[in-house]
Amino acid sequence: MDDIEGAVAALDRSVQRILDRSPAMTGRSAAALRESASDIRTRMLSEGRAAVEQGERWSAEAGEVRVLLVPREDDPLA
């Protein structure tokens, strides 16, 4: 698993935790969150991966989902 796939997996886990722990996340709210996450996931695997491979930071937002990808050499925690 590469870093981008790991970030996608982390996104998926986060979304699932929200759905599991928030009783208000049902029906339309849950569907909207899933749709936003799906959009971001697709973008992370294409344009996000391309940006990071070029050494650039990349961010995206869809609905309530926000993601920032940072190349490892820019990451102070790496």
mmCIF file with all atom_site columns, N, CA and C in Angstrom:
data_model
loop_
_atom_site.group_PDB
_atom_site.id
_atom_site.type_symbol
_atom_site.label_atom_id
_atom_site.label_alt_id
_atom_site.label_comp_id
_atom_site.label_asym_id
_atom_site.label_entity_id
_atom_site.label_seq_id
_atom_site.pdbx_PDB_ins_code
_atom_site.Cartn_x
_atom_site.Cartn_y
_atom_site.Cartn_z
_atom_site.occupancy
_atom_site.B_iso_or_equiv
_atom_site.pdbx_formal_charge
_atom_site.auth_seq_id
_atom_site.auth_comp_id
_atom_site.auth_asym_id
_atom_site.auth_atom_id
_atom_site.pdbx_PDB_model_num
ATOM 1   N N  . MET A 1 1  ? 0.848   -1.174 0.000  1.00 0.00 ? 1  MET A N  1
ATOM 2   C CA . MET A 1 1  ? 0.000   0.000  0.000  1.00 0.00 ? 1  MET A CA 1
ATOM 3   C C  . MET A 1 1  ? 0.893   1.237  0.000  1.00 0.00 ? 1  MET A C  1
ATOM 4   N N  . ASP A 1 2  ? 0.654   2.153  -0.931 1.00 0.00 ? 2  ASP A N  1
ATOM 5   C CA . ASP A 1 2  ? 1.449   3.380  -0.946 1.00 0.00 ? 2  ASP A CA 1
ATOM 6   C C  . ASP A 1 2  ? 0.797   4.434  -0.045 1.00 0.00 ? 2  ASP A C  1
ATOM 7   N N  . ASP A 1 3  ? 1.442   5.574  0.062  1.00 0.00 ? 3  ASP A N  1
ATOM 8   C CA . ASP A 1 3  ? 0.969   6.624  0.970  1.00 0.00 ? 3  ASP A CA 1
ATOM 9   C C  . ASP A 1 3  ? -0.427  7.131  0.614  1.00 0.00 ? 3  ASP A C  1
ATOM 10  N N  . ILE A 1 4  ? -0.714  7.285  -0.666 1.00 0.00 ? 4  ILE A N  1
ATOM 11  C CA . ILE A 1 4  ? -2.024  7.797  -1.075 1.00 0.00 ? 4  ILE A CA 1
ATOM 12  C C  . ILE A 1 4  ? -3.106  6.768  -0.745 1.00 0.00 ? 4  ILE A C  1
ATOM 13  N N  . GLU A 1 5  ? -2.842  5.513  -1.029 1.00 0.00 ? 5  GLU A N  1
ATOM 14  C CA . GLU A 1 5  ? -3.818  4.478  -0.684 1.00 0.00 ? 5  GLU A CA 1
ATOM 15  C C  . GLU A 1 5  ? -4.020  4.409  0.828  1.00 0.00 ? 5  GLU A C  1
ATOM 16  N N  . GLY A 1 6  ? -2.958  4.634  1.589  1.00 0.00 ? 6  GLY A N  1
ATOM 17  C CA . GLY A 1 6  ? -3.070  4.690  3.040  1.00 0.00 ? 6  GLY A CA 1
ATOM 18  C C  . GLY A 1 6  ? -3.932  5.863  3.487  1.00 0.00 ? 6  GLY A C  1
ATOM 19  N N  . ALA A 1 7  ? -3.780  7.001  2.817  1.00 0.00 ? 7  ALA A N  1
ATOM 20  C CA . ALA A 1 7  ? -4.595  8.172  3.141  1.00 0.00 ? 7  ALA A CA 1
ATOM 21  C C  . ALA A 1 7  ? -6.066  7.914  2.802  1.00 0.00 ? 7  ALA A C  1
ATOM 22  N N  . VAL A 1 8  ? -6.317  7.236  1.690  1.00 0.00 ? 8  VAL A N  1
ATOM 23  C CA . VAL A 1 8  ? -7.690  6.879  1.319  1.00 0.00 ? 8  VAL A CA 1
ATOM 24  C C  . VAL A 1 8  ? -8.282  5.936  2.366  1.00 0.00 ? 8  VAL A C  1
ATOM 25  N N  . ALA A 1 9  ? -7.503  4.971  2.814  1.00 0.00 ? 9  ALA A N  1
ATOM 26  C CA . ALA A 1 9  ? -7.976  4.046  3.847  1.00 0.00 ? 9  ALA A CA 1
ATOM 27  C C  . ALA A 1 9  ? -8.293  4.805  5.142  1.00 0.00 ? 9  ALA A C  1
ATOM 28  N N  . ALA A 1 10 ? -7.461  5.791  5.486  1.00 0.00 ? 10 ALA A N  1
ATOM 29  C CA . ALA A 1 10 ? -7.717  6.601  6.680  1.00 0.00 ? 10 ALA A CA 1
ATOM 30  C C  . ALA A 1 10 ? -9.005  7.408  6.522  1.00 0.00 ? 10 ALA A C  1
ATOM 31  N N  . LEU A 1 11 ? -9.238  7.940  5.335  1.00 0.00 ? 11 LEU A N  1
ATOM 32  C CA . LEU A 1 11 ? -10.486 8.655  5.055  1.00 0.00 ? 11 LEU A CA 1
ATOM 33  C C  . LEU A 1 11 ? -11.676 7.718  5.248  1.00 0.00 ? 11 LEU A C  1
ATOM 34  N N  . ASP A 1 12 ? -11.588 6.537  4.675  1.00 0.00 ? 12 ASP A N  1
ATOM 35  C CA . ASP A 1 12 ? -12.679 5.566  4.794  1.00 0.00 ? 12 ASP A CA 1
ATOM 36  C C  . ASP A 1 12 ? -12.956 5.211  6.261  1.00 0.00 ? 12 ASP A C  1
ATOM 37  N N  . ARG A 1 13 ? -11.899 5.013  7.047  1.00 0.00 ? 13 ARG A N  1
ATOM 38  C CA . ARG A 1 13 ? -12.076 4.705  8.475  1.00 0.00 ? 13 ARG A CA 1
ATOM 39  C C  . ARG A 1 13 ? -12.733 5.868  9.210  1.00 0.00 ? 13 ARG A C  1
ATOM 40  N N  . SER A 1 14 ? -12.313 7.084  8.891  1.00 0.00 ? 14 SER A N  1
ATOM 41  C CA . SER A 1 14 ? -12.885 8.260  9.543  1.00 0.00 ? 14 SER A CA 1
ATOM 42  C C  . SER A 1 14 ? -14.372 8.409  9.236  1.00 0.00 ? 14 SER A C  1
ATOM 43  N N  . VAL A 1 15 ? -14.714 8.234  7.987  1.00 0.00 ? 15 VAL A N  1
ATOM 44  C CA . VAL A 1 15 ? -16.122 8.330  7.593  1.00 0.00 ? 15 VAL A CA 1
ATOM 45  C C  . VAL A 1 15 ? -16.937 7.242  8.295  1.00 0.00 ? 15 VAL A C  1
ATOM 46  N N  . GLN A 1 16 ? -16.413 6.035  8.347  1.00 0.00 ? 16 GLN A N  1
ATOM 47  C CA . GLN A 1 16 ? -17.137 4.951  8.998  1.00 0.00 ? 16 GLN A CA 1
ATOM 48  C C  . GLN A 1 16 ? -17.322 5.224  10.490 1.00 0.00 ? 16 GLN A C  1
ATOM 49  N N  . ARG A 1 17 ? -16.298 5.774  11.144 1.00 0.00 ? 17 ARG A N  1
ATOM 50  C CA . ARG A 1 17 ? -16.425 6.124  12.568 1.00 0.00 ? 17 ARG A CA 1
ATOM 51  C C  . ARG A 1 17 ? -17.525 7.157  12.782 1.00 0.00 ? 17 ARG A C  1
ATOM 52  N N  . ILE A 1 18 ? -17.577 8.152  11.911 1.00 0.00 ? 18 ILE A N  1
ATOM 53  C CA . ILE A 1 18 ? -18.621 9.179  12.020 1.00 0.00 ? 18 ILE A CA 1
ATOM 54  C C  . ILE A 1 18 ? -19.994 8.526  11.882 1.00 0.00 ? 18 ILE A C  1
ATOM 55  N N  . LEU A 1 19 ? -20.140 7.671  10.889 1.00 0.00 ? 19 LEU A N  1
ATOM 56  C CA . LEU A 1 19 ? -21.428 7.008  10.673 1.00 0.00 ? 19 LEU A CA 1
ATOM 57  C C  . LEU A 1 19 ? -21.802 6.105  11.844 1.00 0.00 ? 19 LEU A C  1
ATOM 58  N N  . ASP A 1 20 ? -20.815 5.436  12.417 1.00 0.00 ? 20 ASP A N  1
ATOM 59  C CA . ASP A 1 20 ? -21.075 4.521  13.535 1.00 0.00 ? 20 ASP A CA 1
ATOM 60  C C  . ASP A 1 20 ? -21.404 5.252  14.836 1.00 0.00 ? 20 ASP A C  1
ATOM 61  N N  . ARG A 1 21 ? -20.801 6.405  15.045 1.00 0.00 ? 21 ARG A N  1
ATOM 62  C CA . ARG A 1 21 ? -20.900 7.082  16.341 1.00 0.00 ? 21 ARG A CA 1
ATOM 63  C C  . ARG A 1 21 ? -21.908 8.214  16.401 1.00 0.00 ? 21 ARG A C  1
ATOM 64  N N  . SER A 1 22 ? -22.448 8.609  15.283 1.00 0.00 ? 22 SER A N  1
ATOM 65  C CA . SER A 1 22 ? -23.368 9.744  15.277 1.00 0.00 ? 22 SER A CA 1
ATOM 66  C C  . SER A 1 22 ? -24.779 9.274  14.929 1.00 0.00 ? 22 SER A C  1
ATOM 67  N N  . PRO A 1 23 ? -25.649 9.237  15.914 1.00 0.00 ? 23 PRO A N  1
ATOM 68  C CA . PRO A 1 23 ? -27.020 8.786  15.665 1.00 0.00 ? 23 PRO A CA 1
ATOM 69  C C  . PRO A 1 23 ? -27.753 9.653  14.640 1.00 0.00 ? 23 PRO A C  1
ATOM 70  N N  . ALA A 1 24 ? -27.346 10.908 14.503 1.00 0.00 ? 24 ALA A N  1
ATOM 71  C CA . ALA A 1 24 ? -27.998 11.799 13.544 1.00 0.00 ? 24 ALA A CA 1
ATOM 72  C C  . ALA A 1 24 ? -27.583 11.508 12.104 1.00 0.00 ? 24 ALA A C  1
ATOM 73  N N  . MET A 1 25 ? -26.535 10.715 11.917 1.00 0.00 ? 25 MET A N  1
ATOM 74  C CA . MET A 1 25 ? -26.024 10.410 10.578 1.00 0.00 ? 25 MET A CA 1
ATOM 75  C C  . MET A 1 25 ? -26.787 9.236  9.967  1.00 0.00 ? 25 MET A C  1
ATOM 76  N N  . THR A 1 26 ? -27.992 9.527  9.531  1.00 0.00 ? 26 THR A N  1
ATOM 77  C CA . THR A 1 26 ? -28.810 8.516  8.864  1.00 0.00 ? 26 THR A CA 1
ATOM 78  C C  . THR A 1 26 ? -29.439 9.153  7.630  1.00 0.00 ? 26 THR A C  1
ATOM 79  N N  . GLY A 1 27 ? -30.053 8.358  6.836  1.00 0.00 ? 27 GLY A N  1
ATOM 80  C CA . GLY A 1 27 ? -30.791 8.871  5.679  1.00 0.00 ? 27 GLY A CA 1
ATOM 81  C C  . GLY A 1 27 ? -29.974 9.769  4.787  1.00 0.00 ? 27 GLY A C  1
ATOM 82  N N  . ARG A 1 28 ? -30.517 10.954 4.541  1.00 0.00 ? 28 ARG A N  1
ATOM 83  C CA . ARG A 1 28 ? -29.876 11.900 3.619  1.00 0.00 ? 28 ARG A CA 1
ATOM 84  C C  . ARG A 1 28 ? -28.502 12.365 4.100  1.00 0.00 ? 28 ARG A C  1
ATOM 85  N N  . SER A 1 29 ? -28.368 12.584 5.404  1.00 0.00 ? 29 SER A N  1
ATOM 86  C CA . SER A 1 29 ? -27.074 13.037 5.936  1.00 0.00 ? 29 SER A CA 1
ATOM 87  C C  . SER A 1 29 ? -25.985 12.002 5.687  1.00 0.00 ? 29 SER A C  1
ATOM 88  N N  . ALA A 1 30 ? -26.300 10.751 5.960  1.00 0.00 ? 30 ALA A N  1
ATOM 89  C CA . ALA A 1 30 ? -25.327 9.676  5.742  1.00 0.00 ? 30 ALA A CA 1
ATOM 90  C C  . ALA A 1 30 ? -25.018 9.525  4.264  1.00 0.00 ? 30 ALA A C  1
ATOM 91  N N  . ALA A 1 31 ? -26.038 9.611  3.436  1.00 0.00 ? 31 ALA A N  1
ATOM 92  C CA . ALA A 1 31 ? -25.832 9.485  1.987  1.00 0.00 ? 31 ALA A CA 1
ATOM 93  C C  . ALA A 1 31 ? -24.971 10.632 1.465  1.00 0.00 ? 31 ALA A C  1
ATOM 94  N N  . ALA A 1 32 ? -25.199 11.839 1.963  1.00 0.00 ? 32 ALA A N  1
ATOM 95  C CA . ALA A 1 32 ? -24.406 12.990 1.521  1.00 0.00 ? 32 ALA A CA 1
ATOM 96  C C  . ALA A 1 32 ? -22.945 12.826 1.935  1.00 0.00 ? 32 ALA A C  1
ATOM 97  N N  . LEU A 1 33 ? -22.721 12.348 3.166  1.00 0.00 ? 33 LEU A N  1
ATOM 98  C CA . LEU A 1 33 ? -21.347 12.120 3.625  1.00 0.00 ? 33 LEU A CA 1
ATOM 99  C C  . LEU A 1 33 ? -20.665 11.059 2.768  1.00 0.00 ? 33 LEU A C  1
ATOM 100 N N  . ARG A 1 34 ? -21.361 9.969  2.509  1.00 0.00 ? 34 ARG A N  1
ATOM 101 C CA . ARG A 1 34 ? -20.781 8.908  1.675  1.00 0.00 ? 34 ARG A CA 1
ATOM 102 C C  . ARG A 1 34 ? -20.463 9.410  0.266  1.00 0.00 ? 34 ARG A C  1
ATOM 103 N N  . GLU A 1 35 ? -21.364 10.200 -0.305 1.00 0.00 ? 35 GLU A N  1
ATOM 104 C CA . GLU A 1 35 ? -21.149 10.734 -1.653 1.00 0.00 ? 35 GLU A CA 1
ATOM 105 C C  . GLU A 1 35 ? -19.954 11.690 -1.677 1.00 0.00 ? 35 GLU A C  1
ATOM 106 N N  . SER A 1 36 ? -19.863 12.560 -0.681 1.00 0.00 ? 36 SER A N  1
ATOM 107 C CA . SER A 1 36 ? -18.720 13.486 -0.605 1.00 0.00 ? 36 SER A CA 1
ATOM 108 C C  . SER A 1 36 ? -17.412 12.717 -0.460 1.00 0.00 ? 36 SER A C  1
ATOM 109 N N  . ALA A 1 37 ? -17.409 11.714 0.408  1.00 0.00 ? 37 ALA A N  1
ATOM 110 C CA . ALA A 1 37 ? -16.203 10.910 0.615  1.00 0.00 ? 37 ALA A CA 1
ATOM 111 C C  . ALA A 1 37 ? -15.819 10.171 -0.661 1.00 0.00 ? 37 ALA A C  1
ATOM 112 N N  . SER A 1 38 ? -16.798 9.679  -1.380 1.00 0.00 ? 38 SER A N  1
ATOM 113 C CA . SER A 1 38 ? -16.520 8.975  -2.637 1.00 0.00 ? 38 SER A CA 1
ATOM 114 C C  . SER A 1 38 ? -15.871 9.918  -3.650 1.00 0.00 ? 38 SER A C  1
ATOM 115 N N  . ASP A 1 39 ? -16.394 11.141 -3.734 1.00 0.00 ? 39 ASP A N  1
ATOM 116 C CA . ASP A 1 39 ? -15.832 12.134 -4.648 1.00 0.00 ? 39 ASP A CA 1
ATOM 117 C C  . ASP A 1 39 ? -14.383 12.443 -4.272 1.00 0.00 ? 39 ASP A C  1
ATOM 118 N N  . ILE A 1 40 ? -14.148 12.694 -3.000 1.00 0.00 ? 40 ILE A N  1
ATOM 119 C CA . ILE A 1 40 ? -12.790 12.997 -2.535 1.00 0.00 ? 40 ILE A CA 1
ATOM 120 C C  . ILE A 1 40 ? -11.862 11.817 -2.775 1.00 0.00 ? 40 ILE A C  1
ATOM 121 N N  . ARG A 1 41 ? -12.325 10.604 -2.489 1.00 0.00 ? 41 ARG A N  1
ATOM 122 C CA . ARG A 1 41 ? -11.518 9.390  -2.684 1.00 0.00 ? 41 ARG A CA 1
ATOM 123 C C  . ARG A 1 41 ? -11.047 9.301  -4.145 1.00 0.00 ? 41 ARG A C  1
ATOM 124 N N  . THR A 1 42 ? -11.962 9.503  -5.070 1.00 0.00 ? 42 THR A N  1
ATOM 125 C CA . THR A 1 42 ? -11.619 9.444  -6.495 1.00 0.00 ? 42 THR A CA 1
ATOM 126 C C  . THR A 1 42 ? -10.580 10.505 -6.842 1.00 0.00 ? 42 THR A C  1
ATOM 127 N N  . ARG A 1 43 ? -10.778 11.706 -6.327 1.00 0.00 ? 43 ARG A N  1
ATOM 128 C CA . ARG A 1 43 ? -9.844  12.799 -6.604 1.00 0.00 ? 43 ARG A CA 1
ATOM 129 C C  . ARG A 1 43 ? -8.486  12.568 -5.955 1.00 0.00 ? 43 ARG A C  1
ATOM 130 N N  . MET A 1 44 ? -8.476  11.978 -4.761 1.00 0.00 ? 44 MET A N  1
ATOM 131 C CA . MET A 1 44 ? -7.204  11.681 -4.091 1.00 0.00 ? 44 MET A CA 1
ATOM 132 C C  . MET A 1 44 ? -6.370  10.720 -4.931 1.00 0.00 ? 44 MET A C  1
ATOM 133 N N  . LEU A 1 45 ? -7.028  9.716  -5.509 1.00 0.00 ? 45 LEU A N  1
ATOM 134 C CA . LEU A 1 45 ? -6.318  8.684  -6.265 1.00 0.00 ? 45 LEU A CA 1
ATOM 135 C C  . LEU A 1 45 ? -5.862  9.165  -7.641 1.00 0.00 ? 45 LEU A C  1
ATOM 136 N N  . SER A 1 46 ? -6.401  10.277 -8.117 1.00 0.00 ? 46 SER A N  1
ATOM 137 C CA . SER A 1 46 ? -5.988  10.794 -9.418 1.00 0.00 ? 46 SER A CA 1
ATOM 138 C C  . SER A 1 46 ? -5.202  12.094 -9.245 1.00 0.00 ? 46 SER A C  1
ATOM 139 N N  . GLU A 1 47 ? -5.899  13.215 -9.137 1.00 0.00 ? 47 GLU A N  1
ATOM 140 C CA . GLU A 1 47 ? -5.199  14.496 -9.074 1.00 0.00 ? 47 GLU A CA 1
ATOM 141 C C  . GLU A 1 47 ? -4.373  14.662 -7.799 1.00 0.00 ? 47 GLU A C  1
ATOM 142 N N  . GLY A 1 48 ? -4.822  14.101 -6.692 1.00 0.00 ? 48 GLY A N  1
ATOM 143 C CA . GLY A 1 48 ? -4.051  14.173 -5.446 1.00 0.00 ? 48 GLY A CA 1
ATOM 144 C C  . GLY A 1 48 ? -2.736  13.431 -5.560 1.00 0.00 ? 48 GLY A C  1
ATOM 145 N N  . ARG A 1 49 ? -2.799  12.209 -6.085 1.00 0.00 ? 49 ARG A N  1
ATOM 146 C CA . ARG A 1 49 ? -1.586  11.416 -6.273 1.00 0.00 ? 49 ARG A CA 1
ATOM 147 C C  . ARG A 1 49 ? -0.611  12.140 -7.208 1.00 0.00 ? 49 ARG A C  1
ATOM 148 N N  . ALA A 1 50 ? -1.135  12.697 -8.314 1.00 0.00 ? 50 ALA A N  1
ATOM 149 C CA . ALA A 1 50 ? -0.278  13.390 -9.284 1.00 0.00 ? 50 ALA A CA 1
ATOM 150 C C  . ALA A 1 50 ? 0.424   14.585 -8.637 1.00 0.00 ? 50 ALA A C  1
ATOM 151 N N  . ALA A 1 51 ? -0.305  15.356 -7.839 1.00 0.00 ? 51 ALA A N  1
ATOM 152 C CA . ALA A 1 51 ? 0.293   16.521 -7.186 1.00 0.00 ? 51 ALA A CA 1
ATOM 153 C C  . ALA A 1 51 ? 1.386   16.104 -6.210 1.00 0.00 ? 51 ALA A C  1
ATOM 154 N N  . VAL A 1 52 ? 1.099   15.127 -5.380 1.00 0.00 ? 52 VAL A N  1
ATOM 155 C CA . VAL A 1 52 ? 2.079   14.683 -4.375 1.00 0.00 ? 52 VAL A CA 1
ATOM 156 C C  . VAL A 1 52 ? 3.314   14.100 -5.049 1.00 0.00 ? 52 VAL A C  1
ATOM 157 N N  . GLU A 1 53 ? 3.121   13.358 -6.123 1.00 0.00 ? 53 GLU A N  1
ATOM 158 C CA . GLU A 1 53 ? 4.265   12.796 -6.851 1.00 0.00 ? 53 GLU A CA 1
ATOM 159 C C  . GLU A 1 53 ? 5.151   13.886 -7.441 1.00 0.00 ? 53 GLU A C  1
ATOM 160 N N  . GLN A 1 54 ? 4.575   15.073 -7.687 1.00 0.00 ? 54 GLN A N  1
ATOM 161 C CA . GLN A 1 54 ? 5.346   16.210 -8.194 1.00 0.00 ? 54 GLN A CA 1
ATOM 162 C C  . GLN A 1 54 ? 5.896   17.069 -7.055 1.00 0.00 ? 54 GLN A C  1
ATOM 163 N N  . GLY A 1 55 ? 5.689   16.603 -5.805 1.00 0.00 ? 55 GLY A N  1
ATOM 164 C CA . GLY A 1 55 ? 6.206   17.324 -4.651 1.00 0.00 ? 55 GLY A CA 1
ATOM 165 C C  . GLY A 1 55 ? 5.337   18.467 -4.186 1.00 0.00 ? 55 GLY A C  1
ATOM 166 N N  . GLU A 1 56 ? 4.088   18.509 -4.644 1.00 0.00 ? 56 GLU A N  1
ATOM 167 C CA . GLU A 1 56 ? 3.186   19.597 -4.290 1.00 0.00 ? 56 GLU A CA 1
ATOM 168 C C  . GLU A 1 56 ? 2.165   19.154 -3.247 1.00 0.00 ? 56 GLU A C  1
ATOM 169 N N  . ARG A 1 57 ? 1.758   20.100 -2.419 1.00 0.00 ? 57 ARG A N  1
ATOM 170 C CA . ARG A 1 57 ? 0.638   19.850 -1.516 1.00 0.00 ? 57 ARG A CA 1
ATOM 171 C C  . ARG A 1 57 ? -0.638  19.854 -2.342 1.00 0.00 ? 57 ARG A C  1
ATOM 172 N N  . TRP A 1 58 ? -1.649  19.133 -1.857 1.00 0.00 ? 58 TRP A N  1
ATOM 173 C CA . TRP A 1 58 ? -2.925  19.063 -2.564 1.00 0.00 ? 58 TRP A CA 1
ATOM 174 C C  . TRP A 1 58 ? -4.043  19.035 -1.540 1.00 0.00 ? 58 TRP A C  1
ATOM 175 N N  . SER A 1 59 ? -5.077  19.805 -1.799 1.00 0.00 ? 59 SER A N  1
ATOM 176 C CA . SER A 1 59 ? -6.232  19.778 -0.912 1.00 0.00 ? 59 SER A CA 1
ATOM 177 C C  . SER A 1 59 ? -7.503  19.741 -1.745 1.00 0.00 ? 59 SER A C  1
ATOM 178 N N  . ALA A 1 60 ? -8.546  19.227 -1.116 1.00 0.00 ? 60 ALA A N  1
ATOM 179 C CA . ALA A 1 60 ? -9.845  19.155 -1.778 1.00 0.00 ? 60 ALA A CA 1
ATOM 180 C C  . ALA A 1 60 ? -10.932 19.196 -0.722 1.00 0.00 ? 60 ALA A C  1
ATOM 181 N N  . GLU A 1 61 ? -12.086 19.642 -1.159 1.00 0.00 ? 61 GLU A N  1
ATOM 182 C CA . GLU A 1 61 ? -13.243 19.720 -0.289 1.00 0.00 ? 61 GLU A CA 1
ATOM 183 C C  . GLU A 1 61 ? -14.475 19.328 -1.087 1.00 0.00 ? 61 GLU A C  1
ATOM 184 N N  . ALA A 1 62 ? -15.305 18.516 -0.482 1.00 0.00 ? 62 ALA A N  1
ATOM 185 C CA . ALA A 1 62 ? -16.598 18.147 -1.071 1.00 0.00 ? 62 ALA A CA 1
ATOM 186 C C  . ALA A 1 62 ? -17.572 17.993 0.085  1.00 0.00 ? 62 ALA A C  1
ATOM 187 N N  . GLY A 1 63 ? -18.601 18.817 0.095  1.00 0.00 ? 63 GLY A N  1
ATOM 188 C CA . GLY A 1 63 ? -19.536 18.770 1.213  1.00 0.00 ? 63 GLY A CA 1
ATOM 189 C C  . GLY A 1 63 ? -18.808 19.045 2.513  1.00 0.00 ? 63 GLY A C  1
ATOM 190 N N  . GLU A 1 64 ? -18.961 18.140 3.460  1.00 0.00 ? 64 GLU A N  1
ATOM 191 C CA . GLU A 1 64 ? -18.323 18.283 4.768  1.00 0.00 ? 64 GLU A CA 1
ATOM 192 C C  . GLU A 1 64 ? -16.952 17.604 4.844  1.00 0.00 ? 64 GLU A C  1
ATOM 193 N N  . VAL A 1 65 ? -16.479 17.059 3.738  1.00 0.00 ? 65 VAL A N  1
ATOM 194 C CA . VAL A 1 65 ? -15.220 16.313 3.732  1.00 0.00 ? 65 VAL A CA 1
ATOM 195 C C  . VAL A 1 65 ? -14.111 17.207 3.181  1.00 0.00 ? 65 VAL A C  1
ATOM 196 N N  . ARG A 1 66 ? -13.036 17.309 3.963  1.00 0.00 ? 66 ARG A N  1
ATOM 197 C CA . ARG A 1 66 ? -11.864 18.094 3.555  1.00 0.00 ? 66 ARG A CA 1
ATOM 198 C C  . ARG A 1 66 ? -10.617 17.241 3.735  1.00 0.00 ? 66 ARG A C  1
ATOM 199 N N  . VAL A 1 67 ? -9.726  17.321 2.751  1.00 0.00 ? 67 VAL A N  1
ATOM 200 C CA . VAL A 1 67 ? -8.500  16.514 2.792  1.00 0.00 ? 67 VAL A CA 1
ATOM 201 C C  . VAL A 1 67 ? -7.324  17.377 2.362  1.00 0.00 ? 67 VAL A C  1
ATOM 202 N N  . LEU A 1 68 ? -6.191  17.168 3.031  1.00 0.00 ? 68 LEU A N  1
ATOM 203 C CA . LEU A 1 68 ? -4.933  17.796 2.645  1.00 0.00 ? 68 LEU A CA 1
ATOM 204 C C  . LEU A 1 68 ? -3.888  16.692 2.537  1.00 0.00 ? 68 LEU A C  1
ATOM 205 N N  . LEU A 1 69 ? -3.253  16.594 1.385  1.00 0.00 ? 69 LEU A N  1
ATOM 206 C CA . LEU A 1 69 ? -2.149  15.649 1.191  1.00 0.00 ? 69 LEU A CA 1
ATOM 207 C C  . LEU A 1 69 ? -0.856  16.460 1.117  1.00 0.00 ? 69 LEU A C  1
ATOM 208 N N  . VAL A 1 70 ? 0.142   16.021 1.844  1.00 0.00 ? 70 VAL A N  1
ATOM 209 C CA . VAL A 1 70 ? 1.424   16.712 1.908  1.00 0.00 ? 70 VAL A CA 1
ATOM 210 C C  . VAL A 1 70 ? 2.523   15.715 1.553  1.00 0.00 ? 70 VAL A C  1
ATOM 211 N N  . PRO A 1 71 ? 3.380   16.062 0.600  1.00 0.00 ? 71 PRO A N  1
ATOM 212 C CA . PRO A 1 71 ? 4.495   15.161 0.290  1.00 0.00 ? 71 PRO A CA 1
ATOM 213 C C  . PRO A 1 71 ? 5.334   14.917 1.543  1.00 0.00 ? 71 PRO A C  1
ATOM 214 N N  . ARG A 1 72 ? 5.873   13.735 1.684  1.00 0.00 ? 72 ARG A N  1
ATOM 215 C CA . ARG A 1 72 ? 6.625   13.373 2.890  1.00 0.00 ? 72 ARG A CA 1
ATOM 216 C C  . ARG A 1 72 ? 7.760   14.343 3.201  1.00 0.00 ? 72 ARG A C  1
ATOM 217 N N  . GLU A 1 73 ? 8.476   14.813 2.213  1.00 0.00 ? 73 GLU A N  1
ATOM 218 C CA . GLU A 1 73 ? 9.596   15.697 2.507  1.00 0.00 ? 73 GLU A CA 1
ATOM 219 C C  . GLU A 1 73 ? 9.132   17.035 3.092  1.00 0.00 ? 73 GLU A C  1
ATOM 220 N N  . ASP A 1 74 ? 7.861   17.399 2.890  1.00 0.00 ? 74 ASP A N  1
ATOM 221 C CA . ASP A 1 74 ? 7.290   18.624 3.482  1.00 0.00 ? 74 ASP A CA 1
ATOM 222 C C  . ASP A 1 74 ? 6.659   18.352 4.839  1.00 0.00 ? 74 ASP A C  1
ATOM 223 N N  . ASP A 1 75 ? 6.487   17.088 5.178  1.00 0.00 ? 75 ASP A N  1
ATOM 224 C CA . ASP A 1 75 ? 5.761   16.695 6.392  1.00 0.00 ? 75 ASP A CA 1
ATOM 225 C C  . ASP A 1 75 ? 6.701   16.699 7.585  1.00 0.00 ? 75 ASP A C  1
ATOM 226 N N  . PRO A 1 76 ? 6.500   17.621 8.547  1.00 0.00 ? 76 PRO A N  1
ATOM 227 C CA . PRO A 1 76 ? 7.401   17.665 9.705  1.00 0.00 ? 76 PRO A CA 1
ATOM 228 C C  . PRO A 1 76 ? 7.276   16.440 10.610 1.00 0.00 ? 76 PRO A C  1
ATOM 229 N N  . LEU A 1 77 ? 6.228   15.639 10.443 1.00 0.00 ? 77 LEU A N  1
ATOM 230 C CA . LEU A 1 77 ? 6.034   14.441 11.258 1.00 0.00 ? 77 LEU A CA 1
ATOM 231 C C  . LEU A 1 77 ? 6.635   13.200 10.612 1.00 0.00 ? 77 LEU A C  1
ATOM 232 N N  . ALA A 1 78 ? 7.086   13.314 9.384  1.00 0.00 ? 78 ALA A N  1
ATOM 233 C CA . ALA A 1 78 ? 7.623   12.140 8.677  1.00 0.00 ? 78 ALA A CA 1
ATOM 234 C C  . ALA A 1 78 ? 9.013   11.816 9.160  1.00 0.00 ? 78 ALA A C  1
#
